[in-house]
Amino acid sequence: MTVREGIFPAQENRDPRKGLLLMLVGIGLFSILNGVVKAQMEVFPPNQVIFFRNAFALIPLWFMLVPLGGLVALRSTRIKEHVMLSVLFTGTLLCIFYAYSIMPLVDVTAITFMQPLLVSVFAFALGLEKTTRLQWLAVVIGLGGVLIMVQPTGGGPVIGGLIALAGSAMGAASMLIQRRLSGTDSTQSIAFYTLGVSALLMLPLMFYSYVSPTPWQLAGLIGMGIASGLCQYVIVRAFYHATASEIAPMTYTKIIWAVVIGYLWFAEVPTLEVMIGSLAVMGATYLAFRSAAAARMTI
């Protein structure tokens, strides 16, 4: 069994329909977890929430690594890139989690759709990929949608929208590094390194502003982390059953989940500006995926 095969099905056993279902389940579970994070942010500082989320997510991820050889699967010659990815990932979470604490859930969720669009911008700027006119159009439309959402008359303060956008930018940069690492390292080992180093980065900061949880709150923090790792497993398994282009449309269900959870849990009602901006960002993301799919077909 190779690192690439792992505990996932062989090519002939892959089922795209199963992949789509797994992605829908994974997105739904992650959306609920985002609601949990938003609720935790009302009590605990972001560094403490991030530490528990990442540290205890390592438990289910370790069981994913065991069939690959355990510690053997963690061998890598690209430690510097793993550390860089972890720093960017941690910065992404700090920005997004803080945005959750001051903005409605759906606003932040919509802004995070800018990540794949910003990947195209960064890849072009670094000379890693060519960017088509359709991709540039997608970026312009997406940024326009974000500007509609973060204006003062929107559902959250301008600073929150800018922080969420900064988090999306760091997330886009981390996706580029992840692409490079995926050529040599397994998806599971990348996730393990990223979460592990991120937890270590947050450990000293956590005690700087530590809030002592009650036994039930501590159980909630630990459960959030373990559930996050399990959700990661579901998402990874979905990509082994279906291609990224097949799965991409499922990501739009995040907006639906965010609206429902925000309304039922936090009594948040999206403004008209947020809904228009969300549609613009989702439309831009769709254009970007269409452009990428067309580029693959011409190769």
Tab-separated table of C-alpha atoms in Angstrom:
chain	number	residue	atom	x	y	z
A	1	MET	CA	0.000	0.000	0.000
A	2	THR	CA	1.481	3.341	-1.049
A	3	VAL	CA	1.054	6.690	0.637
A	4	ARG	CA	-1.073	7.835	-2.271
A	5	GLU	CA	-3.429	4.859	-1.989
A	6	GLY	CA	-3.794	5.001	1.791
A	7	ILE	CA	-7.153	3.915	3.127
A	8	PHE	CA	-9.049	5.161	0.105
A	9	PRO	CA	-10.633	3.180	-2.732
A	10	ALA	CA	-8.794	2.201	-5.877
A	11	GLN	CA	-9.579	4.099	-9.085
A	12	GLU	CA	-12.033	1.473	-10.328
A	13	ASN	CA	-13.972	1.601	-7.028
A	14	ARG	CA	-14.482	5.348	-6.997
A	15	ASP	CA	-18.042	6.623	-7.221
A	16	PRO	CA	-18.605	10.318	-8.159
A	17	ARG	CA	-22.121	10.251	-6.690
A	18	LYS	CA	-20.698	9.072	-3.378
A	19	GLY	CA	-18.110	11.837	-3.598
A	20	LEU	CA	-20.809	14.480	-4.068
A	21	LEU	CA	-22.810	13.089	-1.144
A	22	LEU	CA	-19.736	13.031	1.092
A	23	MET	CA	-18.926	16.622	0.146
A	24	LEU	CA	-22.484	17.734	0.934
A	25	VAL	CA	-22.264	16.005	4.321
A	26	GLY	CA	-18.796	17.432	4.981
A	27	ILE	CA	-19.830	20.986	4.098
A	28	GLY	CA	-22.936	20.679	6.268
A	29	LEU	CA	-20.919	19.433	9.239
A	30	PHE	CA	-18.241	22.090	8.785
A	31	SER	CA	-20.949	24.759	8.559
A	32	ILE	CA	-22.385	23.590	11.882
A	33	LEU	CA	-18.860	23.668	13.326
A	34	ASN	CA	-18.482	27.252	12.107
A	35	GLY	CA	-21.593	28.041	14.126
A	36	VAL	CA	-19.992	26.332	17.132
A	37	VAL	CA	-16.831	28.408	16.618
A	38	LYS	CA	-18.884	31.616	16.462
A	39	ALA	CA	-20.604	30.640	19.720
A	40	GLN	CA	-17.258	29.786	21.367
A	41	MET	CA	-15.883	33.175	20.310
A	42	GLU	CA	-18.462	34.810	22.576
A	43	VAL	CA	-16.649	33.253	25.562
A	44	PHE	CA	-13.059	32.482	24.541
A	45	PRO	CA	-10.370	34.445	22.642
A	46	PRO	CA	-9.572	33.286	19.076
A	47	ASN	CA	-6.126	31.867	19.947
A	48	GLN	CA	-7.664	29.551	22.556
A	49	VAL	CA	-10.414	28.371	20.196
A	50	ILE	CA	-7.871	27.754	17.410
A	51	PHE	CA	-5.593	25.764	19.731
A	52	PHE	CA	-8.338	23.376	20.829
A	53	ARG	CA	-9.728	23.081	17.299
A	54	ASN	CA	-6.375	22.162	15.756
A	55	ALA	CA	-4.805	20.168	18.588
A	56	PHE	CA	-7.709	17.768	19.043
A	57	ALA	CA	-8.365	17.487	15.303
A	58	LEU	CA	-5.041	15.614	15.207
A	59	ILE	CA	-6.622	12.617	16.963
A	60	PRO	CA	-8.858	11.437	14.077
A	61	LEU	CA	-6.211	12.520	11.551
A	62	TRP	CA	-3.694	10.231	13.250
A	63	PHE	CA	-6.013	7.268	12.668
A	64	MET	CA	-6.040	8.258	8.992
A	65	LEU	CA	-2.239	8.087	8.978
A	66	VAL	CA	-1.929	4.692	10.707
A	67	PRO	CA	-2.842	2.655	7.568
A	68	LEU	CA	-0.231	4.702	5.670
A	69	GLY	CA	2.516	3.681	8.071
A	70	GLY	CA	2.015	6.126	10.938
A	71	LEU	CA	5.189	8.139	11.512
A	72	VAL	CA	6.597	6.852	8.210
A	73	ALA	CA	3.851	8.731	6.356
A	74	LEU	CA	4.981	11.976	8.022
A	75	ARG	CA	8.456	11.868	6.478
A	76	SER	CA	9.038	14.947	4.355
A	77	THR	CA	11.965	16.856	2.902
A	78	ARG	CA	9.933	20.066	2.698
A	79	ILE	CA	9.626	21.049	6.348
A	80	LYS	CA	10.117	24.779	5.641
A	81	GLU	CA	7.134	24.779	3.301
A	82	HIS	CA	5.055	22.928	5.893
A	83	VAL	CA	5.921	25.588	8.485
A	84	MET	CA	5.105	28.397	6.042
A	85	LEU	CA	1.773	26.750	5.247
A	86	SER	CA	1.007	26.418	8.961
A	87	VAL	CA	1.762	30.101	9.629
A	88	LEU	CA	-0.538	31.207	6.794
A	89	PHE	CA	-3.224	28.744	7.878
A	90	THR	CA	-3.056	30.072	11.440
A	91	GLY	CA	-3.320	33.647	10.197
A	92	THR	CA	-6.332	32.655	8.123
A	93	LEU	CA	-8.108	31.169	11.136
A	94	LEU	CA	-7.293	34.166	13.353
A	95	CYS	CA	-8.827	36.551	10.817
A	96	ILE	CA	-11.866	34.421	9.977
A	97	PHE	CA	-12.637	33.531	13.602
A	98	TYR	CA	-12.339	37.164	14.678
A	99	ALA	CA	-14.641	38.149	11.805
A	100	TYR	CA	-17.155	35.571	13.091
A	101	SER	CA	-17.195	37.388	16.427
A	102	ILE	CA	-18.197	40.769	14.950
A	103	MET	CA	-20.087	39.871	11.753
A	104	PRO	CA	-23.053	37.693	10.780
A	105	LEU	CA	-22.118	34.137	9.799
A	106	VAL	CA	-23.365	34.452	6.207
A	107	ASP	CA	-21.322	37.637	5.593
A	108	VAL	CA	-18.054	35.956	6.549
A	109	THR	CA	-18.939	32.774	4.647
A	110	ALA	CA	-19.634	34.735	1.461
A	111	ILE	CA	-16.348	36.647	1.697
A	112	THR	CA	-14.383	33.390	2.060
A	113	PHE	CA	-15.559	32.462	-1.442
A	114	MET	CA	-12.883	34.928	-2.606
A	115	GLN	CA	-10.169	32.382	-1.788
A	116	PRO	CA	-10.166	30.482	-5.125
A	117	LEU	CA	-10.347	33.800	-7.005
A	118	LEU	CA	-7.356	35.205	-5.118
A	119	VAL	CA	-5.438	32.007	-5.866
A	120	SER	CA	-5.599	32.958	-9.559
A	121	VAL	CA	-4.317	36.470	-8.789
A	122	PHE	CA	-1.402	35.242	-6.664
A	123	ALA	CA	-0.496	32.477	-9.121
A	124	PHE	CA	-0.348	35.047	-11.940
A	125	ALA	CA	1.669	37.537	-9.864
A	126	LEU	CA	4.228	34.847	-8.986
A	127	GLY	CA	4.416	33.582	-12.561
A	128	LEU	CA	3.104	30.153	-11.581
A	129	GLU	CA	0.050	30.109	-13.857
A	130	LYS	CA	-1.466	32.023	-16.749
A	131	THR	CA	-4.681	33.846	-15.923
A	132	THR	CA	-7.414	34.019	-18.552
A	133	ARG	CA	-9.701	36.977	-19.215
A	134	LEU	CA	-12.574	34.991	-17.744
A	135	GLN	CA	-10.606	34.516	-14.519
A	136	TRP	CA	-9.817	38.242	-14.326
A	137	LEU	CA	-13.499	38.997	-14.897
A	138	ALA	CA	-14.331	36.598	-12.055
A	139	VAL	CA	-11.890	38.391	-9.737
A	140	VAL	CA	-13.362	41.820	-10.556
A	141	ILE	CA	-16.944	40.596	-10.042
A	142	GLY	CA	-15.964	38.861	-6.802
A	143	LEU	CA	-14.260	41.953	-5.395
A	144	GLY	CA	-17.289	44.006	-6.407
A	145	GLY	CA	-19.491	41.607	-4.451
A	146	VAL	CA	-17.276	41.939	-1.383
A	147	LEU	CA	-17.385	45.745	-1.614
A	148	ILE	CA	-21.185	45.593	-1.690
A	149	MET	CA	-21.191	43.450	1.453
A	150	VAL	CA	-18.681	45.431	3.533
A	151	GLN	CA	-20.103	48.906	2.918
A	152	PRO	CA	-21.214	50.725	6.110
A	153	THR	CA	-24.880	50.032	5.381
A	154	GLY	CA	-24.227	46.266	5.254
A	155	GLY	CA	-24.749	43.670	7.979
A	156	GLY	CA	-21.397	44.089	9.709
A	157	PRO	CA	-18.676	46.682	10.321
A	158	VAL	CA	-16.282	47.500	7.482
A	159	ILE	CA	-13.279	46.409	9.562
A	160	GLY	CA	-14.785	42.936	9.962
A	161	GLY	CA	-15.192	42.551	6.211
A	162	LEU	CA	-11.618	43.676	5.592
A	163	ILE	CA	-10.309	41.245	8.208
A	164	ALA	CA	-12.299	38.409	6.614
A	165	LEU	CA	-10.890	39.404	3.212
A	166	ALA	CA	-7.356	39.398	4.661
A	167	GLY	CA	-8.035	35.909	6.000
A	168	SER	CA	-9.206	34.823	2.554
A	169	ALA	CA	-6.010	36.240	1.031
A	170	MET	CA	-3.842	34.254	3.452
A	171	GLY	CA	-6.002	31.214	2.765
A	172	ALA	CA	-5.380	31.642	-0.964
A	173	ALA	CA	-1.626	31.857	-0.391
A	174	SER	CA	-1.760	28.703	1.733
A	175	MET	CA	-3.648	26.914	-1.061
A	176	LEU	CA	-0.765	27.642	-3.454
A	177	ILE	CA	1.744	26.126	-1.024
A	178	GLN	CA	-0.592	23.179	-0.500
A	179	ARG	CA	-0.614	22.549	-4.255
A	180	ARG	CA	3.196	22.401	-4.306
A	181	LEU	CA	3.346	20.072	-1.313
A	182	SER	CA	0.711	17.725	-2.747
A	183	GLY	CA	3.172	16.726	-5.457
A	184	THR	CA	5.350	14.884	-2.924
A	185	ASP	CA	3.406	14.538	0.344
A	186	SER	CA	0.077	12.865	1.091
A	187	THR	CA	-3.023	14.927	1.823
A	188	GLN	CA	-3.227	13.389	5.290
A	189	SER	CA	0.367	14.266	6.217
A	190	ILE	CA	-0.068	17.849	4.951
A	191	ALA	CA	-3.168	18.250	7.132
A	192	PHE	CA	-1.389	16.692	10.139
A	193	TYR	CA	1.634	18.985	9.863
A	194	THR	CA	-0.534	22.060	9.274
A	195	LEU	CA	-2.793	21.471	12.269
A	196	GLY	CA	0.053	20.314	14.526
A	197	VAL	CA	2.346	23.275	13.878
A	198	SER	CA	-0.610	25.672	14.079
A	199	ALA	CA	-1.525	24.285	17.514
A	200	LEU	CA	2.090	24.742	18.673
A	201	LEU	CA	2.066	28.339	17.432
A	202	MET	CA	-1.097	29.039	19.417
A	203	LEU	CA	0.043	27.305	22.625
A	204	PRO	CA	2.085	30.197	24.127
A	205	LEU	CA	-0.467	32.778	22.939
A	206	MET	CA	-3.296	30.786	24.486
A	207	PHE	CA	-1.942	31.262	28.019
A	208	TYR	CA	-1.475	34.988	27.405
A	209	SER	CA	-5.243	35.483	27.356
A	210	TYR	CA	-6.479	32.140	28.701
A	211	VAL	CA	-10.087	31.902	29.859
A	212	SER	CA	-10.697	28.946	32.198
A	213	PRO	CA	-13.532	26.826	30.789
A	214	THR	CA	-16.086	24.983	32.892
A	215	PRO	CA	-16.026	21.160	32.556
A	216	TRP	CA	-18.864	21.342	30.004
A	217	GLN	CA	-17.146	24.128	28.068
A	218	LEU	CA	-13.889	22.150	28.063
A	219	ALA	CA	-15.745	19.118	26.704
A	220	GLY	CA	-17.228	21.376	24.032
A	221	LEU	CA	-13.814	22.715	23.004
A	222	ILE	CA	-12.336	19.209	22.800
A	223	GLY	CA	-15.384	17.880	20.959
A	224	MET	CA	-15.139	20.756	18.475
A	225	GLY	CA	-11.551	19.780	17.671
A	226	ILE	CA	-12.265	16.066	17.265
A	227	ALA	CA	-15.321	16.824	15.113
A	228	SER	CA	-13.187	19.121	12.953
A	229	GLY	CA	-10.751	16.283	12.282
A	230	LEU	CA	-13.602	13.922	11.395
A	231	CYS	CA	-15.054	16.514	9.006
A	232	GLN	CA	-11.638	16.844	7.382
A	233	TYR	CA	-11.632	13.089	6.808
A	234	VAL	CA	-15.052	13.253	5.119
A	235	ILE	CA	-13.890	16.075	2.813
A	236	VAL	CA	-10.655	14.276	1.889
A	237	ARG	CA	-12.539	11.066	1.157
A	238	ALA	CA	-14.954	12.982	-1.091
A	239	PHE	CA	-12.037	14.092	-3.271
A	240	TYR	CA	-10.970	10.464	-3.707
A	241	HIS	CA	-14.375	9.594	-5.156
A	242	ALA	CA	-14.910	12.655	-7.375
A	243	THR	CA	-12.821	15.305	-9.116
A	244	ALA	CA	-12.540	18.896	-7.924
A	245	SER	CA	-14.604	20.138	-10.890
A	246	GLU	CA	-17.392	17.662	-10.074
A	247	ILE	CA	-17.410	18.665	-6.420
A	248	ALA	CA	-17.019	22.435	-6.901
A	249	PRO	CA	-20.751	23.258	-7.298
A	250	MET	CA	-21.438	21.647	-3.909
A	251	THR	CA	-19.426	24.372	-2.181
A	252	TYR	CA	-22.218	26.871	-2.859
A	253	THR	CA	-24.362	25.084	-0.271
A	254	LYS	CA	-22.179	26.768	2.382
A	255	ILE	CA	-24.182	29.950	1.869
A	256	ILE	CA	-27.473	28.112	2.462
A	257	TRP	CA	-26.096	26.525	5.634
A	258	ALA	CA	-24.752	29.880	6.841
A	259	VAL	CA	-28.127	31.585	6.333
A	260	VAL	CA	-30.018	28.803	8.153
A	261	ILE	CA	-27.552	28.480	11.055
A	262	GLY	CA	-27.185	32.239	11.403
A	263	TYR	CA	-30.957	32.701	11.575
A	264	LEU	CA	-31.801	29.767	13.871
A	265	TRP	CA	-28.793	30.025	16.202
A	266	PHE	CA	-27.907	33.724	16.268
A	267	ALA	CA	-31.126	35.380	15.004
A	268	GLU	CA	-29.162	36.902	12.107
A	269	VAL	CA	-31.172	38.024	9.079
A	270	PRO	CA	-29.063	38.703	5.937
A	271	THR	CA	-29.450	42.201	4.505
A	272	LEU	CA	-30.258	42.813	0.840
A	273	GLU	CA	-26.692	44.065	0.305
A	274	VAL	CA	-25.280	40.826	1.702
A	275	MET	CA	-27.505	38.663	-0.493
A	276	ILE	CA	-26.606	40.640	-3.649
A	277	GLY	CA	-22.913	40.567	-2.760
A	278	SER	CA	-23.087	36.833	-2.008
A	279	LEU	CA	-24.652	36.118	-5.398
A	280	ALA	CA	-21.920	38.175	-7.096
A	281	VAL	CA	-19.127	36.304	-5.296
A	282	MET	CA	-20.713	32.893	-5.977
A	283	GLY	CA	-21.201	33.817	-9.639
A	284	ALA	CA	-17.563	34.884	-9.847
A	285	THR	CA	-16.462	31.592	-8.289
A	286	TYR	CA	-18.548	29.712	-10.855
A	287	LEU	CA	-16.846	31.643	-13.691
A	288	ALA	CA	-13.438	30.769	-12.237
A	289	PHE	CA	-14.298	27.056	-12.091
A	290	ARG	CA	-15.642	27.188	-15.674
A	291	SER	CA	-12.425	28.818	-16.847
A	292	ALA	CA	-10.303	26.194	-15.082
A	293	ALA	CA	-12.387	23.363	-16.558
A	294	ALA	CA	-12.090	24.829	-20.071
A	295	ALA	CA	-8.320	25.148	-19.659
A	296	ARG	CA	-8.035	21.463	-18.692
A	297	MET	CA	-10.071	20.404	-21.732
A	298	THR	CA	-7.689	22.231	-24.102
A	299	ILE	CA	-4.579	20.559	-22.680
